[in-house]
Short mmCIF file of C-alpha atoms in Angstrom, two decimals:
data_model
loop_
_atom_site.label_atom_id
_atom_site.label_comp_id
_atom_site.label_asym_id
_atom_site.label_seq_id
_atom_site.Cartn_x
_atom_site.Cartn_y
_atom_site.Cartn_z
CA UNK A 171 -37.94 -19.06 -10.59
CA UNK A 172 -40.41 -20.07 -7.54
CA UNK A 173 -42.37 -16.57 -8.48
CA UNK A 174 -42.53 -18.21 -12.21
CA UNK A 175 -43.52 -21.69 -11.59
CA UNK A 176 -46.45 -20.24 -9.04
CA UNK A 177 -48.06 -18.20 -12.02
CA UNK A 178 -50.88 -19.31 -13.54
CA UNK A 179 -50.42 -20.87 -16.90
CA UNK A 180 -53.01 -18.22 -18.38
CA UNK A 181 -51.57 -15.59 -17.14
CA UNK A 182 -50.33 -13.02 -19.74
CA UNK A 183 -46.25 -13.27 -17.88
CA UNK A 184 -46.36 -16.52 -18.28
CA UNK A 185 -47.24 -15.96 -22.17
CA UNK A 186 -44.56 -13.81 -22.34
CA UNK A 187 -41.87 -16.07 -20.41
CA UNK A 188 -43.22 -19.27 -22.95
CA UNK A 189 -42.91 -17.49 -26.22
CA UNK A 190 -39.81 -17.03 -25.77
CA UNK A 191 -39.40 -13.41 -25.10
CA UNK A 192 -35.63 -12.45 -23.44
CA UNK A 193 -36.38 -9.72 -20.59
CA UNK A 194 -32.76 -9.97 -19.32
CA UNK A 195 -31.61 -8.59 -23.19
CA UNK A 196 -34.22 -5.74 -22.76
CA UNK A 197 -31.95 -4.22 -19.57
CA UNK A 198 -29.62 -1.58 -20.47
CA UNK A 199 -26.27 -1.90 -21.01
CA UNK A 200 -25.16 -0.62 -17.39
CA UNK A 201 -27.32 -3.69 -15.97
CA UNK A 202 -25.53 -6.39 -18.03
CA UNK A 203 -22.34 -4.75 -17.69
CA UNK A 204 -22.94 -4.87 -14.12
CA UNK A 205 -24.00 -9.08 -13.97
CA UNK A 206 -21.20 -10.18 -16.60
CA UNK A 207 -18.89 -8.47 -13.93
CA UNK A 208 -19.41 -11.37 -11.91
CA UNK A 209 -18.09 -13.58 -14.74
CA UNK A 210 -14.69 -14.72 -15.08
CA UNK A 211 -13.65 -12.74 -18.60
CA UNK A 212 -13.59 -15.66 -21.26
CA UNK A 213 -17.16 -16.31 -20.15
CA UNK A 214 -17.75 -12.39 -20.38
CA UNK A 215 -16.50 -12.53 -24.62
CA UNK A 216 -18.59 -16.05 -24.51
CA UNK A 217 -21.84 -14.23 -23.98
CA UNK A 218 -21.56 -12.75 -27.28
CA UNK A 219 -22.80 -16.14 -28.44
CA UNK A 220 -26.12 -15.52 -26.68
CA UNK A 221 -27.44 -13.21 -29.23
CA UNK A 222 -27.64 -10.19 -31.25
CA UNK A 223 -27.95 -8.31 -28.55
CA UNK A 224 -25.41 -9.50 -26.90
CA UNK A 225 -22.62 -9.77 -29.50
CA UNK A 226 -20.38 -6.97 -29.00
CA UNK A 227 -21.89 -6.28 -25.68
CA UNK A 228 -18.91 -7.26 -23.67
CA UNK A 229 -16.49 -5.21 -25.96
CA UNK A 230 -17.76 -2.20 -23.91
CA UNK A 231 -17.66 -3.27 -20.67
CA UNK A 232 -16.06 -0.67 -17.84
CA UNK A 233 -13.64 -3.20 -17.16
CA UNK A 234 -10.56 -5.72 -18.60
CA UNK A 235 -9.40 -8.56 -16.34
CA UNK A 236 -6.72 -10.98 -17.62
CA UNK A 237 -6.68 -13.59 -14.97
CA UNK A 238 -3.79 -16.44 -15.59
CA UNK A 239 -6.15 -19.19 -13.51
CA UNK A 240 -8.60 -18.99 -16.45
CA UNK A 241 -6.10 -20.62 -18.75
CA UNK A 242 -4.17 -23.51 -18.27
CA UNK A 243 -1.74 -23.02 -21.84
CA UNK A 244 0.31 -19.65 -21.93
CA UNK A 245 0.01 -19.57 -25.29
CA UNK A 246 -3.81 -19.71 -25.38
CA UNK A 247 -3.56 -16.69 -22.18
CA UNK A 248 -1.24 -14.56 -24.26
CA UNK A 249 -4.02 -14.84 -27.41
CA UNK A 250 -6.99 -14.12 -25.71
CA UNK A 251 -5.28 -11.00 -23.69
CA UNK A 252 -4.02 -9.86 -26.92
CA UNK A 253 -7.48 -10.21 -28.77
CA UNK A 254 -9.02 -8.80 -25.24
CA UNK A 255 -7.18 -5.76 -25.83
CA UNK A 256 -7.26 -5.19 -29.87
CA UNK A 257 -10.46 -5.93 -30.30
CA UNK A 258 -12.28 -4.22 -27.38
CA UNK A 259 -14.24 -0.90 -27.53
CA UNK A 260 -11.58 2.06 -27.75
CA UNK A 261 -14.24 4.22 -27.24
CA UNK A 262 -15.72 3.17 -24.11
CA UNK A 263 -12.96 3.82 -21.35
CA UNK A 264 -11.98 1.52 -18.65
CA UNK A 265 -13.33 2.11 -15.53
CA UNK A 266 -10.44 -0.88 -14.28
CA UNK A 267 -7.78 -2.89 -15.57
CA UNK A 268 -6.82 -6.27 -14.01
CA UNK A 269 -4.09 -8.09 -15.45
CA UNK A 270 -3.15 -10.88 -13.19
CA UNK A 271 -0.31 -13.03 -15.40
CA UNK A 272 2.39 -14.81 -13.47
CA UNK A 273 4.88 -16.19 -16.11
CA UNK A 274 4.29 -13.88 -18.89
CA UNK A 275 7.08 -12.38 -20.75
CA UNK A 276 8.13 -8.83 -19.99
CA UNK A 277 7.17 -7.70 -23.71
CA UNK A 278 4.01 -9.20 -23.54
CA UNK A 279 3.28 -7.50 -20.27
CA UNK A 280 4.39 -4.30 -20.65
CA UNK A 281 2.09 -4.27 -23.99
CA UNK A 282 -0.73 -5.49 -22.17
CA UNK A 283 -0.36 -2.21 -19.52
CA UNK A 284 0.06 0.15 -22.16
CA UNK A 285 -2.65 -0.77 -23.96
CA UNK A 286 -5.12 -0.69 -20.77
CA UNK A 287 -3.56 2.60 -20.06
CA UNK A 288 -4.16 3.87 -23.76
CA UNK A 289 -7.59 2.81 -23.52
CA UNK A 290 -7.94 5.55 -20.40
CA UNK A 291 -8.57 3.34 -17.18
CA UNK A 292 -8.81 4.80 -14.34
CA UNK A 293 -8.19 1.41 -11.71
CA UNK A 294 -5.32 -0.66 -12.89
CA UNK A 295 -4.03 -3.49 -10.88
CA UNK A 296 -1.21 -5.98 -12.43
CA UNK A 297 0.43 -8.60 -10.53
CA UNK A 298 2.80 -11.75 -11.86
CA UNK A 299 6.33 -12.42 -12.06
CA UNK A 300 7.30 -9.80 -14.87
CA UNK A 301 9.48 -6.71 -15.59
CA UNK A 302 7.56 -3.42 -16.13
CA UNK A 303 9.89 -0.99 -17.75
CA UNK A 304 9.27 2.46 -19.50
CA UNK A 305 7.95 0.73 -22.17
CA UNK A 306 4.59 0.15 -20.13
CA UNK A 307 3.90 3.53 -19.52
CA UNK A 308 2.00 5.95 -21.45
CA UNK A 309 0.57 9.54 -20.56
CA UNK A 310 -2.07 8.26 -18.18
CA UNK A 311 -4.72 11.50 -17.74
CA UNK A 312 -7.05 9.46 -16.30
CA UNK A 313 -5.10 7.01 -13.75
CA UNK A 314 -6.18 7.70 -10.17
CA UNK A 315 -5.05 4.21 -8.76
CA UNK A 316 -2.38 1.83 -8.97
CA UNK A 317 -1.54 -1.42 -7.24
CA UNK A 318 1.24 -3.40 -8.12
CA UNK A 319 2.32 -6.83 -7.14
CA UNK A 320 4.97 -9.80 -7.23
CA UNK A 321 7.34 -7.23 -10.13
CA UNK A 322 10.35 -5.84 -10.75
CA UNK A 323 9.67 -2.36 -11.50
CA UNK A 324 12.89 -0.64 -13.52
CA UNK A 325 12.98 3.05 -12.71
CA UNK A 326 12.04 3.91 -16.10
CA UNK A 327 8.44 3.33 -15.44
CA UNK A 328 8.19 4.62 -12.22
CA UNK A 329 9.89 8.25 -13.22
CA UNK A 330 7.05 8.55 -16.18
CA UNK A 331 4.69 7.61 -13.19
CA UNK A 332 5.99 10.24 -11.56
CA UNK A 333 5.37 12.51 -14.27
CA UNK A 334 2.34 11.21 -16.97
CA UNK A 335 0.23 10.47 -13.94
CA UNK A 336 -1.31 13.97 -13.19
CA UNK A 337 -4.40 12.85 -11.15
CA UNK A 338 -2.59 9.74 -9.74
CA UNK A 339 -3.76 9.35 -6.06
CA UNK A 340 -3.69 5.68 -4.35
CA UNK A 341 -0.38 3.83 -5.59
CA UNK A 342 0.45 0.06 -3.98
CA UNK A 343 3.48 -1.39 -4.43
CA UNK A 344 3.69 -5.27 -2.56
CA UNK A 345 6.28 -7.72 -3.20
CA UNK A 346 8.34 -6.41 -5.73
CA UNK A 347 11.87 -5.76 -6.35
CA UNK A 348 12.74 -1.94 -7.39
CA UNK A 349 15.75 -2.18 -8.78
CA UNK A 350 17.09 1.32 -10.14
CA UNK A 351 14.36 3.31 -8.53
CA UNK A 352 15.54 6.13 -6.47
CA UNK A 353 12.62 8.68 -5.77
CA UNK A 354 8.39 8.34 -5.87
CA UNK A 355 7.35 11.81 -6.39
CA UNK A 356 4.28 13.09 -7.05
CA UNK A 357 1.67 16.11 -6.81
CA UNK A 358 -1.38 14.67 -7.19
CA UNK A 359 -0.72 11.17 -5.01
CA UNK A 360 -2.26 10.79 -1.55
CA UNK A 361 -1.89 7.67 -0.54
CA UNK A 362 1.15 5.48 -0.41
CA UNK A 363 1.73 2.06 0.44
CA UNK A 364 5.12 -0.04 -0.24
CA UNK A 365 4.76 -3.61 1.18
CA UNK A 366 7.54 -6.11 2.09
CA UNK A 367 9.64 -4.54 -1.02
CA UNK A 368 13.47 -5.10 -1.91
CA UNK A 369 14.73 -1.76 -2.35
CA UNK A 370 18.06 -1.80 -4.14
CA UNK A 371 19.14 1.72 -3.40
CA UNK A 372 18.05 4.56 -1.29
CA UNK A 373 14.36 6.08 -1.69
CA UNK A 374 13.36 9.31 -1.73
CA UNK A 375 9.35 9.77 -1.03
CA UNK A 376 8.78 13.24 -1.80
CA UNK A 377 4.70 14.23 -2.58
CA UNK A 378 3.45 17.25 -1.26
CA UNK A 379 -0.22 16.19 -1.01
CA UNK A 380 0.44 12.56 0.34
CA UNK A 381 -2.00 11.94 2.96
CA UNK A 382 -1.33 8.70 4.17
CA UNK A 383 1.70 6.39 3.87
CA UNK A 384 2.75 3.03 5.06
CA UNK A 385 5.47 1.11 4.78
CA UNK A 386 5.40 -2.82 5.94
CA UNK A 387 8.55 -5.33 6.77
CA UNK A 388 11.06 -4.18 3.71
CA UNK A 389 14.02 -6.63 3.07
CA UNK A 390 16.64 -7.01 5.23
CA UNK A 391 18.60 -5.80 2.52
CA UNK A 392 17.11 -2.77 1.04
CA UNK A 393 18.35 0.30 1.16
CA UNK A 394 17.10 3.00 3.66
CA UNK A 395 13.95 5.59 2.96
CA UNK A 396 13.97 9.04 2.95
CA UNK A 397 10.88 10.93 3.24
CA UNK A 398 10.65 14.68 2.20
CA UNK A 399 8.44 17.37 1.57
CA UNK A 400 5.18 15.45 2.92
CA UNK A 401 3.33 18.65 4.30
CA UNK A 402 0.13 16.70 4.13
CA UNK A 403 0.98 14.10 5.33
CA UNK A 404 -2.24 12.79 8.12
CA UNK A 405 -1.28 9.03 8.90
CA UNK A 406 1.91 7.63 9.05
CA UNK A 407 3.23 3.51 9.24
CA UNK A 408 6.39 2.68 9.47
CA UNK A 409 7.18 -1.32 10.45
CA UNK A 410 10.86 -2.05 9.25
CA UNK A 411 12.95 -5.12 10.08
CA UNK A 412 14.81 -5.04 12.89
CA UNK A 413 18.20 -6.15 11.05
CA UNK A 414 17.36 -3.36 8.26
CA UNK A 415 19.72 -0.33 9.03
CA UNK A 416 22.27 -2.65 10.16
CA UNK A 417 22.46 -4.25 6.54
CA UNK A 418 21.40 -1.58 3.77
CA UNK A 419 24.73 -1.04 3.06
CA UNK A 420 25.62 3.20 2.21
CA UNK A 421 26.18 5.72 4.50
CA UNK A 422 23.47 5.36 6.93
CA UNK A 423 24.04 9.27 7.55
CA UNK A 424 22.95 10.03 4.61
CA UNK A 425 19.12 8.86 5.49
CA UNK A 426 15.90 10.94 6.93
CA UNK A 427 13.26 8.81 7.51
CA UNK A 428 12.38 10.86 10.24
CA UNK A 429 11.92 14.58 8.18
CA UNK A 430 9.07 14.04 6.28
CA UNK A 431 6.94 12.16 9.26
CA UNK A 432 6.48 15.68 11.30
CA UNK A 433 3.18 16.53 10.07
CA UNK A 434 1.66 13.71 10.99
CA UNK A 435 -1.23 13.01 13.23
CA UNK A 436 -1.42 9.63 13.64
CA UNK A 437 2.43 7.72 13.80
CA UNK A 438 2.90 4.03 13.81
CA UNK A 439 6.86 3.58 14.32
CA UNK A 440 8.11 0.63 14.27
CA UNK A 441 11.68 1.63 13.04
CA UNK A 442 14.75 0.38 15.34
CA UNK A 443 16.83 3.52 13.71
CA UNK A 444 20.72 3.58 14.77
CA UNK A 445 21.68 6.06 17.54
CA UNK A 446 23.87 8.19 14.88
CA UNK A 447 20.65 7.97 12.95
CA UNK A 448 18.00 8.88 15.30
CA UNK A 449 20.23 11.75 16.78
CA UNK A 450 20.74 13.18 13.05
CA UNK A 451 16.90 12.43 12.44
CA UNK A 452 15.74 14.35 15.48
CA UNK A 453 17.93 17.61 14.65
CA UNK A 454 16.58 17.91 11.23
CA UNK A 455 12.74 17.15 12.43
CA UNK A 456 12.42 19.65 15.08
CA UNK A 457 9.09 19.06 16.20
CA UNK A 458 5.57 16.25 15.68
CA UNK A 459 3.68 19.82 15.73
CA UNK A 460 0.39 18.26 14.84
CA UNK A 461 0.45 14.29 16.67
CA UNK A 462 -2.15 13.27 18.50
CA UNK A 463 -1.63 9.94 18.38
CA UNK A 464 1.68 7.34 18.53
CA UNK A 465 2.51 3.91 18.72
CA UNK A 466 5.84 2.69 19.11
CA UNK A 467 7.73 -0.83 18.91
CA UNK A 468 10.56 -2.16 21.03
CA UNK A 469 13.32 -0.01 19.62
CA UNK A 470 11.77 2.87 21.72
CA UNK A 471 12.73 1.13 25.32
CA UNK A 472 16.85 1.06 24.55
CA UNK A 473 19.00 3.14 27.06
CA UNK A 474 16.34 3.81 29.60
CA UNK A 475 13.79 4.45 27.60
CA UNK A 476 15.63 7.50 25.84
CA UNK A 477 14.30 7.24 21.87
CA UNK A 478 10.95 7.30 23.96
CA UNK A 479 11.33 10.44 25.89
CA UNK A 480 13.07 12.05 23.13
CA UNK A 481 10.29 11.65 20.97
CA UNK A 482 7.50 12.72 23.02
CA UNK A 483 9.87 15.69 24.17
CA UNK A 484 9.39 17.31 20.69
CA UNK A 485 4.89 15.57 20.44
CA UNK A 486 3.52 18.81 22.59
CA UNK A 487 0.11 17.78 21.42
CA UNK A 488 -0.17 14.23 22.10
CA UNK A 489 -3.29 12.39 23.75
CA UNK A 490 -2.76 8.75 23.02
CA UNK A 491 0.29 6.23 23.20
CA UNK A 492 0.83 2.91 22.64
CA UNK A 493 4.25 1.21 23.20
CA UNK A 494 3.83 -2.33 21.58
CA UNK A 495 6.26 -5.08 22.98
CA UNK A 496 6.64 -7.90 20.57
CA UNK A 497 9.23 -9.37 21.13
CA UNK A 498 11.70 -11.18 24.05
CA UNK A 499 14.37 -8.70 23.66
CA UNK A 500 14.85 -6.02 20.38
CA UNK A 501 19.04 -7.51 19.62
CA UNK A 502 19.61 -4.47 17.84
CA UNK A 503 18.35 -2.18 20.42
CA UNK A 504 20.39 -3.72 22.92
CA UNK A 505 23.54 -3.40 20.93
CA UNK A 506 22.89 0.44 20.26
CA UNK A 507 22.29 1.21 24.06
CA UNK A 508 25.85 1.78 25.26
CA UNK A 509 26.38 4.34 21.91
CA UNK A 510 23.47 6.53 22.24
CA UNK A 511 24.89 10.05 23.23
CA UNK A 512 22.38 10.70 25.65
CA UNK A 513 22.14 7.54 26.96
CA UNK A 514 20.94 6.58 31.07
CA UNK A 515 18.13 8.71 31.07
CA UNK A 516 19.75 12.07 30.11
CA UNK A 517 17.85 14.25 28.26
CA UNK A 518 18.82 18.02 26.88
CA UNK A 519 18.63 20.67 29.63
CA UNK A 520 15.08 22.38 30.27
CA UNK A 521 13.44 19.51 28.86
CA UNK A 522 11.34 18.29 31.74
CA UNK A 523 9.94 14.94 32.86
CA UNK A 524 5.97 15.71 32.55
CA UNK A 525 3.53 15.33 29.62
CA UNK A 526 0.05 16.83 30.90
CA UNK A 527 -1.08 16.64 27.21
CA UNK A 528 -1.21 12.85 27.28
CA UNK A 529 -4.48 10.60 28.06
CA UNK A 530 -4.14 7.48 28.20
CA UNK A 531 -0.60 4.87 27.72
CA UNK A 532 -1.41 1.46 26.64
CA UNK A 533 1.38 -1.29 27.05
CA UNK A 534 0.75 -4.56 24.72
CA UNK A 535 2.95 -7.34 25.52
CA UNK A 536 3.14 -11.13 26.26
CA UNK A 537 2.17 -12.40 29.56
CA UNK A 538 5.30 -13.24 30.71
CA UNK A 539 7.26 -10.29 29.81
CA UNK A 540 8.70 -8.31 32.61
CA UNK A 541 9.44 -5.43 30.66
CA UNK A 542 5.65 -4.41 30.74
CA UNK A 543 5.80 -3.61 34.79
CA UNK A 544 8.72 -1.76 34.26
CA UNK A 545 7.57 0.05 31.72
CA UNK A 546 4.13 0.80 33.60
CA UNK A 547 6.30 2.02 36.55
CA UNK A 548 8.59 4.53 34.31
CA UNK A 549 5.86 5.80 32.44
CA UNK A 550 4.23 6.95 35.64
CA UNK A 551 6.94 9.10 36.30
CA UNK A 552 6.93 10.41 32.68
CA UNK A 553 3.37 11.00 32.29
CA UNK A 554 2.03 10.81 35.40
CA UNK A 555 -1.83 12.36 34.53
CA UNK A 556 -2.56 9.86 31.94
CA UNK A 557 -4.70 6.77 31.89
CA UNK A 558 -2.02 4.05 32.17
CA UNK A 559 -2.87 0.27 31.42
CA UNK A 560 -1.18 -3.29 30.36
CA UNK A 561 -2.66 -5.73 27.58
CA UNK A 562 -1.19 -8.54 28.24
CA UNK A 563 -1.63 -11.29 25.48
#
């Protein structure tokens, strides 16, 4: 605008600009596409008011969003993401699919998924307080990621996930309740994050090519994980509540959340398992062949220090640990101590005290916890070679 009003009034831009010529309509369609993507939708399908040019421009835009803030009537949110939908551009496929609609009905929902999914998008991302079912899904060729938040997902939908999804790669699950789901399994996916979820049953994460997983604070309630078959697998997080084994109800036996971690380089563990567990856990994952690097929570310190030695017993290649202390005192821990079979510093014959592999130990804990100076001390025996230090917070 400065450039404009500098021009002299002669000058043959200024012309132009003052007989009303529209140089933003001359761009191609890529160019608008790409400015009415900063627009909240309704004023996207308002710009076909503009002009010619511009009236079924936003019927082919790369993207959908159907954003419950823009409307302050349900009933005038379920038109225009019905309309949105039926009248857009079949042709043109979606390059992403946002559908953010807390309060909508599951029928409604599940329609509005479908059809973004029939329409070939290849980003879809739906969050609101509503039940996706197998009615959502349809064979998705051209889905390559998935987040999903504040649902209840049935198993129906995600077992057609599993299997209409071929080139599926990044799915996010946050804040959702999976009710009858009992296994995520997938060829193509390589990236996996579930995200303070209620689990009503046992999981089974079984996906050959998954490259990275994470999962963050599940319910006190949920049932237990069990990870298989994750050859790939690069980077692992695991943060689960401290109360979680002790309440998922089941025969804790029955769970390996250990078996599909092995192949991992990089291992966040913050996973308080029970001694039965862990022992059961360690006999069916043999060895962390390929870890390099390892950070563990509280849990790790019960019974001298024994979930800790056990683990980097079977880590021959690790370089870098970090033993986070966040809290006083782990309860659970505590309580598990006096049951551990091994427990007062035993460990299996021939297994030895020293770790030359290892580089540096960092400690994190509060500044008046004790347990870091201890720690220090014992690690020194452990691994004496390494680079040993406290951050103290």
């Amino acid at each position: 605008m400065s450039e404009l009003a500098s021009t002299p009034c002669s000058s043959k831009s200024t012309r132009r600009t003052t007989n009303g010529v529209d140089r933003v309509s001359s761009l191609p369609d890529e160019l608008l596409h790409h400015m009415m993507s900063f627009l909240p939708m309704p004023e996207v399908v308002r710009t076909s008011l503009l002009s010619t040019r511009w009236r079924n421009l936003w019927a082919s835009t790369p993207y959908i969003r159907i954003d419950h803030h823009d409307f302050k009537d349900y009933g005038k949110l379920k038109k225009f993401g019905d309309h949105l939908l039926l009248l857009r551009d079949g042709a043109t496929s979606l390059d992403e699919a946002r559908i953010l609609a807390n309060n909508v009905d599951t029928f409604t929902c599940c329609e509005w998924v479908r059809h973004a999914i029939m329409q070939k998008a290849r980003h879809l991302h739906v969050s609101g307080y509503a039940l996706l079912d197998s009615t959502a899904m349809f064979p998705a060729q051209h889905l390559k990621t998935i987040r999903l938040r504040s649902l209840v997902l049935r198993g129906g939908f995600v077992r057609l996930l599993n299997c209409e999804c071929p080139v599926l790669e990044h799915l996010e699950i946050e804040q959702s309740d999976l009710w009858d789901l009992k296994e995520i399994s997938s060829w193509s996916l390589k990236v996996l994050h579930l995200i303070r979820c209620l689990i009503i049953k046992g999981l089974v994460i079984c996906a050959s090519n998954l490259t990275h997983l994470s999962i963050d604070e599940q319910s006190c309630h949920s049932g237990a994980v069990v990870t298989r078959d994750l050859s790939s697998l690069v980077t692992a997080s695991i943060r689960l509540r401290y109360d979680y084994y002790h309440t998922s109800g089941g025969s804790i036996l029955d769970y390996r959340l250990l078996d599909g971690l092995s192949n991992a380089t990089t291992l966040e563990l913050h996973a308080p398992l029970p001694e039965l567990t862990f022992e059961r856990d360690l006999l069916t994952c043999l060895v962390f062949s390929n870890l390099t690097s390892l950070v563990l929570g509280d849990w790790c310190m019960a019974a001298d220090l024994y979930p800790l030695r056990r683990i980097l017993h079977r880590s021959p290649k690790l370089k870098e640990l970090s033993i986070k202390l966040e809290m006083e005192e782990c309860r659970s821990c505590k309580k598990s101590e006096s049951a551990l079979p091994l427990a007062r510093g035993a460990l299996p014959s021939g297994s030895g005290s020293s770790h030359p592999f290892i580089e540096t130990i960092i400690i994190h804990c509060q500044k008046k916890d004790s347990r870091g100076d201890a720690l220090l001390q014992a690690l020194k025996l452990i691994a004496g070679n390494a680079k040993i230090s406290i951050e103290r917070r």
